Amino acid sequence: MHSDKESKMEKLSVLLLDVAGTITSLEYVKEKLLAFILEESPSYLKDHIEEEAVKNALKELQGNDKEIDVESSVEIIKKLTGQNSDDKNLKFLQALISKAGYEKGTLKAHIFPDVKVALANWSKDRKVAVYSSGDIEAQKLIFSNSVEGNLTSHISKFFDLSVGVKTAVESYNKISDELKVKCEEIVFVSDDPNELKAAKEAGLVTALMKREGNEEICLPIFPTNEKLRILWMDLRCVVNIKLLKFNLFFSFSFLYYSLVM
């Protein structure tokens, strides 16, 4: 007879992935991708500021009826990027600028070397989805222009902040609805305990990712009446969690798997 824990594990049908700090390094995002966007924003806007989509996004960022210009627009982009803003118009513009870099070959997205194998394993008989604060176009650019090649064929669905912020329980309910699966059928992998807390409250199974360069993780954010089981996931092989009688096709390194014991 299966225990509740075993039954819970056997129901998993979707792997939902964070991007920065999980799939790609924070160093790449901060030191290369965002640095490129800030450096290239003046020349990009000079060439594209009259395009309707660009102009509308800049007007929304500016928040008033003043005439937009390259200099003030660049300053707004720099300011909001420095504040790590999740404004959808900023994300849209960042994606456009980075797209130009990927197309020219100036940018090549860093992907942790264990990710390619993990995605290939999971996508054989399960869905793989992505949930990031970057807009969907930006997510696709990373997966299609990675140092490990084009990985988009492994991804069934991309989600951004249009479904809600990543620390809101309702966001994960919406994702569950769109994927047409129950919350308990989804395992969400992220390096942010606050995101995992919201996902766990929605009913998802959660996995906390620890990567080199990530911030130190404070585990007590998880409810004190739950225990945290730590399992080492070897990146070289498919992990067979015999105790749970379930083969998890994770091959991520430094993966901490958390569930109610």
mmCIF file of C-alpha atoms in Angstrom:
data_model
loop_
_atom_site.group_PDB
_atom_site.id
_atom_site.type_symbol
_atom_site.label_atom_id
_atom_site.label_comp_id
_atom_site.label_asym_id
_atom_site.label_seq_id
_atom_site.Cartn_x
_atom_site.Cartn_y
_atom_site.Cartn_z
ATOM 1 C CA MET A 1 0.000 0.000 0.000
ATOM 2 C CA HIS A 2 1.354 3.401 -0.955
ATOM 3 C CA SER A 3 1.798 6.058 1.701
ATOM 4 C CA ASP A 4 0.435 9.561 1.170
ATOM 5 C CA LYS A 5 3.958 10.751 0.366
ATOM 6 C CA GLU A 6 4.454 8.058 -2.273
ATOM 7 C CA SER A 7 1.075 8.774 -3.860
ATOM 8 C CA LYS A 8 1.914 12.463 -3.963
ATOM 9 C CA MET A 9 5.175 11.808 -5.777
ATOM 10 C CA GLU A 10 3.636 9.450 -8.315
ATOM 11 C CA LYS A 11 1.142 12.119 -9.398
ATOM 12 C CA LEU A 12 3.814 14.554 -10.592
ATOM 13 C CA SER A 13 3.336 15.295 -14.272
ATOM 14 C CA VAL A 14 4.742 18.824 -14.704
ATOM 15 C CA LEU A 15 8.135 20.345 -13.941
ATOM 16 C CA LEU A 16 7.785 24.127 -13.515
ATOM 17 C CA LEU A 17 11.108 25.987 -13.633
ATOM 18 C CA ASP A 18 12.347 29.351 -12.495
ATOM 19 C CA VAL A 19 15.075 30.842 -14.718
ATOM 20 C CA ALA A 20 17.610 33.164 -13.025
ATOM 21 C CA GLY A 21 19.488 31.309 -10.303
ATOM 22 C CA THR A 22 17.996 27.966 -11.387
ATOM 23 C CA ILE A 23 18.486 27.468 -15.115
ATOM 24 C CA THR A 24 20.961 30.276 -15.731
ATOM 25 C CA SER A 25 23.345 31.995 -13.340
ATOM 26 C CA LEU A 26 22.563 35.249 -11.591
ATOM 27 C CA GLU A 27 25.977 36.418 -12.765
ATOM 28 C CA TYR A 28 24.946 36.035 -16.403
ATOM 29 C CA VAL A 29 21.701 37.920 -15.858
ATOM 30 C CA LYS A 30 23.250 40.785 -13.888
ATOM 31 C CA GLU A 31 26.742 41.110 -15.312
ATOM 32 C CA LYS A 32 26.133 40.241 -18.962
ATOM 33 C CA LEU A 33 22.484 40.335 -19.999
ATOM 34 C CA LEU A 34 21.366 43.434 -18.092
ATOM 35 C CA ALA A 35 24.727 45.114 -18.650
ATOM 36 C CA PHE A 36 24.292 44.577 -22.400
ATOM 37 C CA ILE A 37 20.772 45.998 -22.295
ATOM 38 C CA LEU A 38 21.912 49.135 -20.476
ATOM 39 C CA GLU A 39 24.885 49.621 -22.771
ATOM 40 C CA GLU A 40 22.900 49.102 -25.953
ATOM 41 C CA SER A 41 19.696 50.936 -24.993
ATOM 42 C CA PRO A 42 20.808 54.353 -26.411
ATOM 43 C CA SER A 43 21.653 52.992 -29.856
ATOM 44 C CA TYR A 44 18.633 50.671 -29.943
ATOM 45 C CA LEU A 45 16.204 53.441 -29.026
ATOM 46 C CA LYS A 46 17.822 55.799 -31.514
ATOM 47 C CA ASP A 47 16.988 53.299 -34.261
ATOM 48 C CA HIS A 48 13.589 52.107 -33.016
ATOM 49 C CA ILE A 49 11.981 54.855 -30.912
ATOM 50 C CA GLU A 50 9.468 55.685 -33.632
ATOM 51 C CA GLU A 51 8.140 52.134 -33.791
ATOM 52 C CA GLU A 52 4.632 51.991 -32.368
ATOM 53 C CA ALA A 53 5.236 49.187 -29.849
ATOM 54 C CA VAL A 54 8.436 50.803 -28.552
ATOM 55 C CA LYS A 55 6.859 54.233 -28.355
ATOM 56 C CA ASN A 56 3.833 52.935 -26.443
ATOM 57 C CA ALA A 57 5.987 51.051 -23.938
ATOM 58 C CA LEU A 58 8.135 54.127 -23.318
ATOM 59 C CA LYS A 59 5.061 56.323 -22.820
ATOM 60 C CA GLU A 60 3.726 53.871 -20.253
ATOM 61 C CA LEU A 61 7.065 53.896 -18.434
ATOM 62 C CA GLN A 62 7.211 57.689 -18.518
ATOM 63 C CA GLY A 63 3.740 57.936 -17.050
ATOM 64 C CA ASN A 64 2.863 61.334 -18.505
ATOM 65 C CA ASP A 65 1.974 63.023 -21.801
ATOM 66 C CA LYS A 66 5.362 64.606 -22.404
ATOM 67 C CA GLU A 67 7.058 63.932 -25.709
ATOM 68 C CA ILE A 68 9.403 60.988 -25.417
ATOM 69 C CA ASP A 69 13.042 61.216 -26.483
ATOM 70 C CA VAL A 70 16.031 58.881 -26.478
ATOM 71 C CA GLU A 71 17.922 60.508 -23.606
ATOM 72 C CA SER A 72 15.064 60.551 -21.085
ATOM 73 C CA SER A 73 13.932 57.085 -22.156
ATOM 74 C CA VAL A 74 17.411 55.645 -21.579
ATOM 75 C CA GLU A 75 17.467 57.185 -18.104
ATOM 76 C CA ILE A 76 14.109 55.601 -17.235
ATOM 77 C CA ILE A 77 15.283 52.195 -18.436
ATOM 78 C CA LYS A 78 18.508 52.509 -16.430
ATOM 79 C CA LYS A 79 16.681 53.631 -13.306
ATOM 80 C CA LEU A 80 14.060 50.875 -13.362
ATOM 81 C CA THR A 81 16.566 48.197 -14.309
ATOM 82 C CA GLY A 82 18.733 49.280 -11.376
ATOM 83 C CA GLN A 83 15.683 48.963 -9.118
ATOM 84 C CA ASN A 84 15.036 45.456 -10.431
ATOM 85 C CA SER A 85 11.569 46.576 -11.480
ATOM 86 C CA ASP A 86 9.065 44.023 -12.763
ATOM 87 C CA ASP A 87 7.195 46.603 -14.846
ATOM 88 C CA LYS A 88 5.832 44.801 -17.907
ATOM 89 C CA ASN A 89 6.802 47.628 -20.263
ATOM 90 C CA LEU A 90 10.376 47.553 -19.000
ATOM 91 C CA LYS A 91 10.501 43.779 -19.463
ATOM 92 C CA PHE A 92 9.156 44.193 -22.994
ATOM 93 C CA LEU A 93 11.854 46.721 -23.903
ATOM 94 C CA GLN A 94 14.600 44.663 -22.279
ATOM 95 C CA ALA A 95 13.533 41.668 -24.362
ATOM 96 C CA LEU A 96 13.633 43.701 -27.579
ATOM 97 C CA ILE A 97 17.135 44.997 -26.872
ATOM 98 C CA SER A 98 18.458 41.592 -25.846
ATOM 99 C CA LYS A 99 16.897 40.003 -28.936
ATOM 100 C CA ALA A 100 19.049 42.247 -31.092
ATOM 101 C CA GLY A 101 22.113 41.046 -29.159
ATOM 102 C CA TYR A 102 21.223 37.381 -29.590
ATOM 103 C CA GLU A 103 20.521 37.833 -33.294
ATOM 104 C CA LYS A 104 23.918 39.505 -33.832
ATOM 105 C CA GLY A 105 25.665 36.805 -31.845
ATOM 106 C CA THR A 106 26.863 39.300 -29.250
ATOM 107 C CA LEU A 107 24.895 37.489 -26.556
ATOM 108 C CA LYS A 108 24.902 33.771 -25.808
ATOM 109 C CA ALA A 109 22.799 32.721 -22.834
ATOM 110 C CA HIS A 110 24.529 30.874 -20.023
ATOM 111 C CA ILE A 111 22.818 27.623 -19.065
ATOM 112 C CA PHE A 112 24.089 25.370 -16.290
ATOM 113 C CA PRO A 113 25.546 22.243 -17.941
ATOM 114 C CA ASP A 114 23.235 19.858 -16.036
ATOM 115 C CA VAL A 115 20.085 21.533 -17.372
ATOM 116 C CA LYS A 116 20.138 20.089 -20.886
ATOM 117 C CA VAL A 117 20.112 16.497 -19.643
ATOM 118 C CA ALA A 118 17.423 17.236 -17.054
ATOM 119 C CA LEU A 119 15.115 18.827 -19.629
ATOM 120 C CA ALA A 120 15.624 15.954 -22.057
ATOM 121 C CA ASN A 121 14.782 13.401 -19.358
ATOM 122 C CA TRP A 122 11.674 15.158 -18.082
ATOM 123 C CA SER A 123 10.229 16.066 -21.463
ATOM 124 C CA LYS A 124 10.155 12.440 -22.567
ATOM 125 C CA ASP A 125 6.950 11.735 -20.680
ATOM 126 C CA ARG A 126 6.182 14.853 -18.644
ATOM 127 C CA LYS A 127 5.498 18.498 -19.362
ATOM 128 C CA VAL A 128 8.180 21.084 -18.682
ATOM 129 C CA ALA A 129 7.065 24.695 -18.157
ATOM 130 C CA VAL A 130 8.892 27.899 -17.263
ATOM 131 C CA TYR A 131 7.779 30.685 -14.921
ATOM 132 C CA SER A 132 9.910 33.837 -14.760
ATOM 133 C CA SER A 133 9.620 37.546 -14.064
ATOM 134 C CA GLY A 134 11.128 38.144 -17.491
ATOM 135 C CA ASP A 135 8.512 38.327 -20.220
ATOM 136 C CA ILE A 136 7.822 35.272 -22.355
ATOM 137 C CA GLU A 137 9.828 36.560 -25.310
ATOM 138 C CA ALA A 138 12.884 37.056 -23.061
ATOM 139 C CA GLN A 139 12.504 33.529 -21.682
ATOM 140 C CA LYS A 140 12.339 32.032 -25.165
ATOM 141 C CA LEU A 141 15.439 33.967 -26.185
ATOM 142 C CA ILE A 142 17.451 32.436 -23.340
ATOM 143 C CA PHE A 143 16.348 28.887 -24.099
ATOM 144 C CA SER A 144 16.761 29.245 -27.870
ATOM 145 C CA ASN A 145 20.152 31.007 -27.736
ATOM 146 C CA SER A 146 21.904 29.095 -24.977
ATOM 147 C CA VAL A 147 25.484 27.830 -24.847
ATOM 148 C CA GLU A 148 23.913 24.350 -24.799
ATOM 149 C CA GLY A 149 21.976 24.968 -28.005
ATOM 150 C CA ASN A 150 18.279 25.519 -28.647
ATOM 151 C CA LEU A 151 16.353 23.923 -25.768
ATOM 152 C CA THR A 152 12.877 25.252 -26.528
ATOM 153 C CA SER A 153 11.680 21.917 -27.911
ATOM 154 C CA HIS A 154 11.648 20.605 -24.333
ATOM 155 C CA ILE A 155 9.391 23.399 -23.046
ATOM 156 C CA SER A 156 5.616 22.998 -23.278
ATOM 157 C CA LYS A 157 4.614 26.371 -21.852
ATOM 158 C CA PHE A 158 6.117 29.694 -20.760
ATOM 159 C CA PHE A 159 4.622 31.889 -18.023
ATOM 160 C CA ASP A 160 5.487 35.445 -17.015
ATOM 161 C CA LEU A 161 4.037 38.014 -14.637
ATOM 162 C CA SER A 162 0.855 38.245 -16.682
ATOM 163 C CA VAL A 163 -0.388 35.356 -14.497
ATOM 164 C CA GLY A 164 0.634 37.263 -11.351
ATOM 165 C CA VAL A 165 3.695 37.851 -9.191
ATOM 166 C CA LYS A 166 5.714 34.806 -8.182
ATOM 167 C CA THR A 167 5.111 35.298 -4.461
ATOM 168 C CA ALA A 168 1.309 35.141 -4.813
ATOM 169 C CA VAL A 169 -0.545 31.880 -4.225
ATOM 170 C CA GLU A 170 -3.119 32.727 -6.884
ATOM 171 C CA SER A 171 -0.420 32.859 -9.578
ATOM 172 C CA TYR A 172 0.222 29.143 -9.156
ATOM 173 C CA ASN A 173 -3.483 28.373 -9.230
ATOM 174 C CA LYS A 174 -3.685 30.162 -12.591
ATOM 175 C CA ILE A 175 -0.707 28.218 -13.907
ATOM 176 C CA SER A 176 -2.337 24.986 -12.786
ATOM 177 C CA ASP A 177 -5.529 25.946 -14.617
ATOM 178 C CA GLU A 178 -3.662 26.831 -17.827
ATOM 179 C CA LEU A 179 -1.705 23.591 -17.740
ATOM 180 C CA LYS A 180 -4.957 21.700 -17.070
ATOM 181 C CA VAL A 181 -3.459 19.755 -14.170
ATOM 182 C CA LYS A 182 -4.005 19.815 -10.431
ATOM 183 C CA CYS A 183 -1.594 21.839 -8.297
ATOM 184 C CA GLU A 184 -0.306 18.681 -6.603
ATOM 185 C CA GLU A 185 0.804 17.357 -10.009
ATOM 186 C CA ILE A 186 3.325 20.194 -10.417
ATOM 187 C CA VAL A 187 6.806 20.405 -8.913
ATOM 188 C CA PHE A 188 8.180 23.970 -8.901
ATOM 189 C CA VAL A 189 11.960 24.475 -8.849
ATOM 190 C CA SER A 190 13.313 27.877 -7.782
ATOM 191 C CA ASP A 191 16.154 29.475 -5.842
ATOM 192 C CA ASP A 192 13.765 31.836 -4.025
ATOM 193 C CA PRO A 193 12.172 30.509 -0.802
ATOM 194 C CA ASN A 194 9.469 33.200 -0.947
ATOM 195 C CA GLU A 195 8.302 31.927 -4.323
ATOM 196 C CA LEU A 196 8.402 28.348 -3.084
ATOM 197 C CA LYS A 197 6.387 29.260 -0.008
ATOM 198 C CA ALA A 198 3.580 30.647 -2.196
ATOM 199 C CA ALA A 199 3.729 27.624 -4.494
ATOM 200 C CA LYS A 200 3.615 25.244 -1.542
ATOM 201 C CA GLU A 201 0.569 27.048 -0.125
ATOM 202 C CA ALA A 202 -1.139 26.609 -3.503
ATOM 203 C CA GLY A 203 -0.528 22.876 -3.255
ATOM 204 C CA LEU A 204 2.500 22.453 -5.513
ATOM 205 C CA VAL A 205 5.446 20.243 -4.618
ATOM 206 C CA THR A 206 8.522 22.467 -4.273
ATOM 207 C CA ALA A 207 12.255 22.084 -4.841
ATOM 208 C CA LEU A 208 14.767 24.640 -3.606
ATOM 209 C CA MET A 209 17.723 25.159 -5.956
ATOM 210 C CA LYS A 210 21.139 26.093 -4.629
ATOM 211 C CA ARG A 211 23.553 27.299 -7.289
ATOM 212 C CA GLU A 212 27.012 28.825 -7.035
ATOM 213 C CA GLY A 213 26.615 32.592 -6.897
ATOM 214 C CA ASN A 214 23.113 32.517 -5.412
ATOM 215 C CA GLU A 215 22.333 34.279 -2.171
ATOM 216 C CA GLU A 216 22.518 32.341 1.053
ATOM 217 C CA ILE A 217 19.230 30.549 1.624
ATOM 218 C CA CYS A 218 17.245 30.987 4.818
ATOM 219 C CA LEU A 219 15.262 27.767 5.266
ATOM 220 C CA PRO A 220 13.121 28.779 8.291
ATOM 221 C CA ILE A 221 10.763 30.600 5.914
ATOM 222 C CA PHE A 222 8.998 27.257 5.472
ATOM 223 C CA PRO A 223 6.216 26.535 8.005
ATOM 224 C CA THR A 224 7.644 25.349 11.313
ATOM 225 C CA ASN A 225 5.180 22.459 11.554
ATOM 226 C CA GLU A 226 6.699 20.877 8.457
ATOM 227 C CA LYS A 227 10.029 19.138 8.192
ATOM 228 C CA LEU A 228 12.392 19.744 5.363
ATOM 229 C CA ARG A 229 13.837 16.646 3.800
ATOM 230 C CA ILE A 230 17.134 17.258 2.081
ATOM 231 C CA LEU A 231 18.069 14.966 -0.759
ATOM 232 C CA TRP A 232 21.233 15.227 -2.812
ATOM 233 C CA MET A 233 20.511 15.102 -6.499
ATOM 234 C CA ASP A 234 23.493 13.865 -8.478
ATOM 235 C CA LEU A 235 23.783 15.669 -11.809
ATOM 236 C CA ARG A 236 25.302 12.625 -13.541
ATOM 237 C CA CYS A 237 22.335 10.300 -13.462
ATOM 238 C CA VAL A 238 18.614 9.944 -13.050
ATOM 239 C CA VAL A 239 17.876 9.843 -9.357
ATOM 240 C CA ASN A 240 15.940 6.901 -8.024
ATOM 241 C CA ILE A 241 14.383 7.856 -4.710
ATOM 242 C CA LYS A 242 13.815 4.318 -3.480
ATOM 243 C CA LEU A 243 12.215 5.430 -0.241
ATOM 244 C CA LEU A 244 9.437 7.093 -2.209
ATOM 245 C CA LYS A 245 9.353 4.399 -4.905
ATOM 246 C CA PHE A 246 9.370 7.036 -7.608
ATOM 247 C CA ASN A 247 11.922 7.851 -10.271
ATOM 248 C CA LEU A 248 12.486 11.585 -10.441
ATOM 249 C CA PHE A 249 14.171 12.662 -13.637
ATOM 250 C CA PHE A 250 16.073 15.490 -11.976
ATOM 251 C CA SER A 251 19.721 15.703 -12.871
ATOM 252 C CA PHE A 252 20.258 19.160 -11.427
ATOM 253 C CA SER A 253 23.168 19.549 -9.063
ATOM 254 C CA PHE A 254 22.753 20.954 -5.565
ATOM 255 C CA LEU A 255 19.016 20.390 -5.594
ATOM 256 C CA TYR A 256 17.199 20.405 -2.306
ATOM 257 C CA TYR A 257 13.897 18.608 -2.439
ATOM 258 C CA SER A 258 11.290 19.727 0.064
ATOM 259 C CA LEU A 259 8.032 17.997 0.928
ATOM 260 C CA VAL A 260 5.746 17.506 3.888
ATOM 261 C CA MET A 261 7.017 14.567 5.886
#
